[in-house]
Amino acid sequence: MTAGQRARQLANLVNGTTLLGLALARAAGTALHQGPRGLVIASDYAWRIPFAGAFTLGNVVFCRIHAEQLLNRPALLGHEEIHCSQYAWCLGLPFLPLYFLAAGWSQLRTGNPGSANFFERQAGLAAGGYVDLRTPGKAPGSTGGIGV
């Protein structure tokens, strides 16, 4: 791991979001796997909320697929890894209300929670499975979101 990845891992441990992620993973009955760059993969997440194919809580990356499948999708894993860094930059739990405000703003502006969401744009819309509805010429009726 790089120094930055170690700093992110430590920051998310200290701010409590990784511990919260591990508690959620246990409650949801996911399988835990050591991922690359200090990430923990919580695979086979089956709860209905949130309605996403993958999401993060601290350095824990939740996915509805097997860990091996996520590891074979480096763009998606990289997208989620950027969200892990965003938790560290936002000092932990403040990331969540900031993210939901950005998603609401995006929904109002584009009809999609990701297209104009600062956090999703920074992580890479296409890598996360989102369609950029701010760009002309995209397919009508596209809703964006992670297609896993």
XYZ file of N, CA and C in Angstrom:
444
model
N 0.844 -1.195 0.000
C 0.000 0.000 0.000
C 0.878 1.244 0.000
N 0.361 2.278 -0.619
C 1.070 3.557 -0.609
C 0.824 4.266 0.721
N 1.576 5.316 0.957
C 1.383 6.100 2.183
C -0.025 6.701 2.214
N -0.515 7.156 1.075
C -1.866 7.715 1.014
C -2.939 6.686 1.323
N -2.765 5.475 0.830
C -3.723 4.406 1.104
C -3.704 4.016 2.571
N -2.518 4.006 3.177
C -2.428 3.733 4.616
C -3.084 4.848 5.422
N -2.869 6.094 4.990
C -3.486 7.239 5.684
C -5.004 7.164 5.592
N -5.536 6.809 4.419
C -6.990 6.654 4.248
C -7.509 5.544 5.156
N -6.807 4.426 5.187
C -7.219 3.299 6.023
C -7.262 3.714 7.485
N -6.225 4.396 7.948
C -6.169 4.851 9.336
C -7.246 5.898 9.617
N -7.423 6.853 8.709
C -8.439 7.906 8.898
C -9.827 7.292 9.033
N -10.158 6.340 8.177
C -11.494 5.741 8.224
C -11.665 4.797 9.411
N -10.562 4.286 9.928
C -10.635 3.506 11.163
C -10.878 4.446 12.342
N -10.123 5.537 12.410
C -10.248 6.499 13.505
C -11.601 7.202 13.485
N -12.097 7.568 12.291
C -13.381 8.281 12.236
C -14.579 7.346 12.425
N -14.331 6.051 12.529
C -15.374 5.085 12.870
C -16.158 4.516 11.708
N -15.946 5.027 10.499
C -16.779 4.553 9.392
C -16.431 3.129 8.968
N -15.164 2.749 9.037
C -14.817 1.368 8.696
C -15.393 0.408 9.732
N -15.323 0.780 11.002
C -15.914 -0.078 12.045
C -17.426 -0.200 11.856
N -18.075 0.901 11.495
C -19.509 0.859 11.201
C -19.781 -0.031 9.996
N -18.921 0.057 8.981
C -19.053 -0.802 7.809
C -18.910 -2.268 8.159
N -17.958 -2.588 9.013
C -17.774 -3.980 9.432
C -18.969 -4.475 10.243
N -19.539 -3.602 11.073
C -20.737 -3.976 11.846
C -21.919 -4.227 10.910
N -22.086 -3.371 9.904
C -23.168 -3.575 8.937
C -22.947 -4.861 8.152
N -21.712 -5.113 7.760
C -21.405 -6.341 7.020
C -21.771 -7.577 7.837
N -21.461 -7.527 9.118
C -21.791 -8.664 9.997
C -23.305 -8.814 10.133
N -23.994 -7.685 10.371
C -25.459 -7.738 10.522
C -26.133 -8.246 9.249
N -25.586 -7.881 8.088
C -26.179 -8.278 6.811
C -25.761 -9.679 6.383
N -24.840 -10.274 7.119
C -24.416 -11.637 6.799
C -23.580 -11.743 5.536
N -22.826 -10.705 5.224
C -21.982 -10.755 4.033
C -20.727 -11.572 4.302
N -20.091 -11.983 3.235
C -18.788 -12.642 3.328
C -17.728 -11.549 3.235
N -16.780 -11.533 4.158
C -15.727 -10.524 4.163
C -14.460 -11.070 3.512
N -13.849 -10.223 2.683
C -12.621 -10.585 1.983
C -11.666 -9.406 2.059
N -10.380 -9.707 2.237
C -9.372 -8.654 2.194
C -9.207 -8.225 0.740
N -9.454 -6.970 0.473
C -9.311 -6.453 -0.880
C -7.966 -5.768 -1.059
N -7.734 -5.235 -2.226
C -6.477 -4.536 -2.476
C -6.468 -3.153 -1.822
N -5.297 -2.615 -1.615
C -5.095 -1.218 -1.191
C -5.815 -0.855 0.103
N -5.898 -1.817 1.033
C -6.496 -1.546 2.336
C -8.007 -1.613 2.369
N -8.629 -2.097 1.308
C -10.088 -2.215 1.262
C -10.524 -3.558 1.827
N -11.736 -3.593 2.337
C -12.380 -4.830 2.771
C -13.607 -4.984 1.886
N -13.777 -6.137 1.281
C -14.925 -6.375 0.411
C -15.950 -7.201 1.167
N -17.156 -6.662 1.268
C -18.288 -7.360 1.878
C -19.172 -7.813 0.720
N -19.038 -9.078 0.348
C -19.719 -9.568 -0.854
C -21.042 -10.237 -0.521
N -21.828 -10.424 -1.570
C -23.130 -11.081 -1.483
C -24.088 -10.334 -0.547
N -24.028 -9.002 -0.579
C -24.930 -8.157 0.210
C -26.334 -8.317 -0.359
N -27.300 -8.681 0.463
C -28.640 -9.001 -0.030
C -29.736 -8.058 0.459
N -29.439 -7.160 1.390
C -30.487 -6.260 1.860
C -30.935 -5.347 0.722
N -32.182 -4.927 0.755
C -32.736 -4.114 -0.323
C -32.251 -2.663 -0.283
N -31.864 -2.197 0.881
C -31.437 -0.804 1.030
C -29.954 -0.789 1.342
N -29.175 0.022 0.693
C -29.552 0.936 -0.378
C -29.723 0.193 -1.697
N -30.426 0.841 -2.596
C -30.709 0.261 -3.905
C -29.517 0.545 -4.818
N -28.441 -0.157 -4.592
C -27.227 0.014 -5.390
C -26.544 -1.337 -5.510
N -25.852 -1.532 -6.600
C -25.107 -2.766 -6.782
C -23.851 -2.807 -5.946
N -23.340 -1.616 -5.609
C -22.146 -1.511 -4.759
C -22.196 -0.169 -4.042
N -21.666 -0.148 -2.826
C -21.575 1.088 -2.057
C -20.502 0.908 -1.004
N -20.104 2.002 -0.385
C -19.035 1.931 0.607
C -19.469 2.496 1.940
N -18.787 2.058 2.962
C -18.916 2.620 4.307
C -17.518 2.541 4.898
N -16.838 3.684 4.946
C -15.433 3.701 5.328
C -14.627 2.978 4.277
N -13.777 2.044 4.692
C -12.978 1.264 3.751
C -13.629 -0.067 3.406
N -14.894 -0.223 3.745
C -15.619 -1.450 3.430
C -16.437 -1.218 2.168
N -16.194 -2.037 1.166
C -16.912 -1.968 -0.105
C -17.933 -3.099 -0.117
N -19.203 -2.741 -0.144
C -20.294 -3.714 -0.192
C -20.658 -3.958 -1.649
N -20.920 -5.213 -1.986
C -21.382 -5.521 -3.344
C -22.354 -6.691 -3.285
N -23.213 -6.739 -4.267
C -24.225 -7.795 -4.343
C -23.695 -9.031 -5.063
N -22.486 -8.946 -5.564
C -21.871 -10.044 -6.302
C -20.765 -10.671 -5.450
N -20.170 -11.751 -5.940
C -19.045 -12.380 -5.240
C -17.828 -11.471 -5.326
N -16.971 -11.543 -4.345
C -15.773 -10.696 -4.289
C -14.921 -10.859 -5.543
N -14.782 -12.076 -6.035
C -13.958 -12.326 -7.223
C -14.497 -11.561 -8.424
N -15.828 -11.471 -8.528
C -16.434 -10.742 -9.642
C -16.126 -9.253 -9.539
N -16.169 -8.712 -8.327
C -15.830 -7.297 -8.151
C -14.358 -7.061 -8.459
N -13.492 -7.953 -8.020
C -12.065 -7.811 -8.297
C -11.774 -7.863 -9.792
N -12.634 -8.523 -10.554
C -12.486 -8.582 -12.011
C -13.097 -7.373 -12.713
N -13.598 -6.413 -11.941
C -14.153 -5.165 -12.498
C -13.368 -3.999 -11.887
N -12.119 -3.804 -12.329
C -11.265 -2.794 -11.697
C -11.819 -1.381 -11.768
N -12.566 -1.045 -12.800
C -13.129 0.314 -12.882
C -14.151 0.532 -11.773
N -15.027 -0.434 -11.548
C -16.025 -0.307 -10.491
C -15.363 -0.300 -9.113
N -14.388 -1.172 -8.905
C -13.689 -1.196 -7.627
C -12.948 0.124 -7.398
N -12.343 0.669 -8.448
C -11.676 1.966 -8.344
C -12.644 3.080 -8.011
N -13.838 3.030 -8.600
C -14.896 4.010 -8.311
C -15.252 3.962 -6.826
N -15.465 2.767 -6.308
C -15.812 2.624 -4.895
C -14.640 3.021 -3.996
N -13.432 2.763 -4.444
C -12.254 3.154 -3.671
C -12.183 4.678 -3.524
N -12.558 5.404 -4.552
C -12.580 6.867 -4.456
C -13.593 7.303 -3.404
N -14.736 6.607 -3.322
C -15.703 6.927 -2.262
C -15.081 6.684 -0.881
N -14.258 5.656 -0.749
C -13.564 5.417 0.534
C -12.694 6.616 0.888
N -11.998 7.144 -0.095
C -11.170 8.336 0.135
C -12.037 9.539 0.485
N -13.208 9.631 -0.116
C -14.115 10.745 0.191
C -14.570 10.693 1.649
N -14.784 9.502 2.186
C -15.105 9.378 3.612
C -13.981 9.987 4.447
N -12.748 9.655 4.107
C -11.609 10.172 4.868
C -11.534 11.692 4.765
N -11.706 12.240 3.565
C -11.642 13.696 3.379
C -12.766 14.413 4.111
N -13.911 13.773 4.225
C -15.061 14.389 4.911
C -15.071 14.081 6.405
N -14.027 13.474 6.903
C -13.874 13.132 8.326
C -14.917 12.119 8.791
N -15.296 11.223 7.911
C -16.174 10.131 8.295
C -17.629 10.352 7.983
N -18.451 10.259 9.011
C -19.902 10.288 8.827
C -20.458 11.548 8.169
N -19.817 12.722 8.257
C -20.346 13.862 7.493
C -20.445 13.588 5.994
N -19.701 12.600 5.508
C -19.825 12.241 4.089
C -21.258 11.881 3.733
N -21.955 11.154 4.600
C -23.296 10.663 4.253
C -24.294 11.785 3.985
N -24.490 12.763 4.895
C -25.440 13.824 4.543
C -24.961 14.664 3.360
N -23.657 14.862 3.234
C -23.142 15.606 2.076
C -23.434 14.856 0.778
N -23.244 13.553 0.792
C -23.523 12.734 -0.380
C -25.009 12.801 -0.743
N -25.884 12.665 0.267
C -27.321 12.669 -0.019
C -27.809 14.036 -0.478
N -27.211 15.096 0.031
C -27.523 16.431 -0.489
C -27.111 16.540 -1.953
N -25.932 16.062 -2.281
C -25.459 16.089 -3.664
C -26.340 15.229 -4.564
N -26.790 14.086 -4.058
C -27.673 13.214 -4.838
C -29.030 13.877 -5.059
N -29.554 14.542 -4.026
C -30.826 15.258 -4.172
C -30.719 16.398 -5.167
N -29.618 17.139 -5.086
C -29.368 18.234 -6.033
C -29.303 17.689 -7.463
N -28.614 16.585 -7.628
C -28.509 15.965 -8.941
C -29.878 15.500 -9.436
N -30.663 14.916 -8.549
C -32.000 14.451 -8.924
C -32.860 15.615 -9.400
N -32.791 16.738 -8.690
C -33.559 17.921 -9.088
C -33.095 18.473 -10.427
N -31.808 18.495 -10.659
C -31.259 19.094 -11.871
C -31.364 18.196 -13.092
N -31.206 16.871 -12.892
C -31.106 15.984 -14.057
C -32.124 14.851 -14.060
N -32.846 14.676 -12.950
C -33.740 13.528 -12.848
C -33.006 12.247 -12.508
N -31.745 12.364 -12.119
C -30.891 11.221 -11.827
C -30.001 11.570 -10.641
N -29.877 10.694 -9.640
C -29.089 11.034 -8.455
C -27.582 11.064 -8.663
N -27.093 10.618 -9.798
C -25.657 10.560 -10.017
C -25.095 11.582 -10.984
N -25.847 11.955 -12.000
C -25.306 12.759 -13.097
C -24.669 14.070 -12.668
N -25.282 14.787 -11.741
C -24.736 16.067 -11.282
C -24.246 15.987 -9.835
N -24.069 14.788 -9.332
C -23.609 14.571 -7.963
C -22.081 14.724 -7.939
N -21.601 15.705 -7.188
C -20.165 15.976 -7.113
C -19.372 14.720 -6.777
N -19.830 13.952 -5.810
C -19.088 12.778 -5.352
C -19.039 11.690 -6.422
N -20.145 11.484 -7.117
C -20.173 10.478 -8.184
C -19.346 10.937 -9.378
N -19.404 12.203 -9.709
C -18.612 12.718 -10.825
C -17.123 12.584 -10.515
N -16.731 12.877 -9.269
C -15.336 12.764 -8.880
C -14.871 11.306 -8.941
N -15.754 10.377 -8.605
C -15.407 8.955 -8.623
C -15.466 8.362 -10.030
N -16.083 9.068 -10.963
C -16.189 8.596 -12.339
C -17.557 7.996 -12.601
N -18.387 8.736 -13.309
C -19.758 8.274 -13.550
C -19.799 6.933 -14.275
N -19.089 6.828 -15.372
C -19.136 5.594 -16.161
C -18.612 4.404 -15.358
N -17.564 4.612 -14.581
C -17.002 3.514 -13.779
C -17.999 3.013 -12.753
N -18.860 3.916 -12.263
C -19.879 3.530 -11.294
C -21.173 3.066 -11.924
N -21.233 3.055 -13.249
C -22.431 2.600 -13.945
C -23.473 3.677 -14.153
N -23.094 4.941 -13.965
C -24.017 6.051 -14.151
C -23.920 6.602 -15.562
N -25.026 7.131 -16.035
C -25.077 7.808 -17.327
C -25.003 9.301 -17.051
N -24.184 10.013 -17.805
C -24.079 11.460 -17.649
C -25.221 12.118 -18.411
N -26.294 12.430 -17.705
C -27.461 13.037 -18.339
C -27.240 14.507 -18.636
N -26.130 15.067 -18.197
C -25.821 16.453 -18.514
C -25.208 16.574 -19.893
N -24.806 15.444 -20.484
C -24.200 15.443 -21.803
C -25.276 15.159 -22.845
N -25.428 16.029 -23.848
C -26.439 15.782 -24.895
C -26.171 14.477 -25.635
N -27.249 13.858 -26.086
C -27.121 12.675 -26.900
C -27.194 11.357 -26.146
N -27.417 11.393 -24.852
C -27.536 10.153 -24.097
C -28.919 9.549 -24.338
N -29.028 8.280 -24.134
C -30.269 7.564 -24.383
C -31.395 8.080 -23.501
N -32.567 8.362 -24.089
C -33.695 8.793 -23.269
C -34.158 7.657 -22.365
N -34.595 8.025 -21.182
C -35.097 7.040 -20.230
C -34.015 6.371 -19.415
N -32.737 6.731 -19.649
C -31.657 6.165 -18.847
C -31.759 6.704 -17.433
N -31.648 5.814 -16.460
C -31.777 6.248 -15.077
C -30.453 6.293 -14.353
N -29.428 5.724 -14.926
C -28.122 5.698 -14.241
C -28.129 4.682 -13.138
N -27.117 4.710 -12.320
C -26.997 3.769 -11.224
C -26.069 2.649 -11.586
N -25.755 1.863 -10.631
C -24.775 0.807 -10.816
C -25.483 -0.452 -11.301
N -25.123 -0.902 -12.442
C -25.701 -2.113 -12.994
C -24.814 -3.299 -12.718
N -25.014 -3.940 -11.615
C -24.202 -5.113 -11.277
C -25.059 -6.337 -11.396
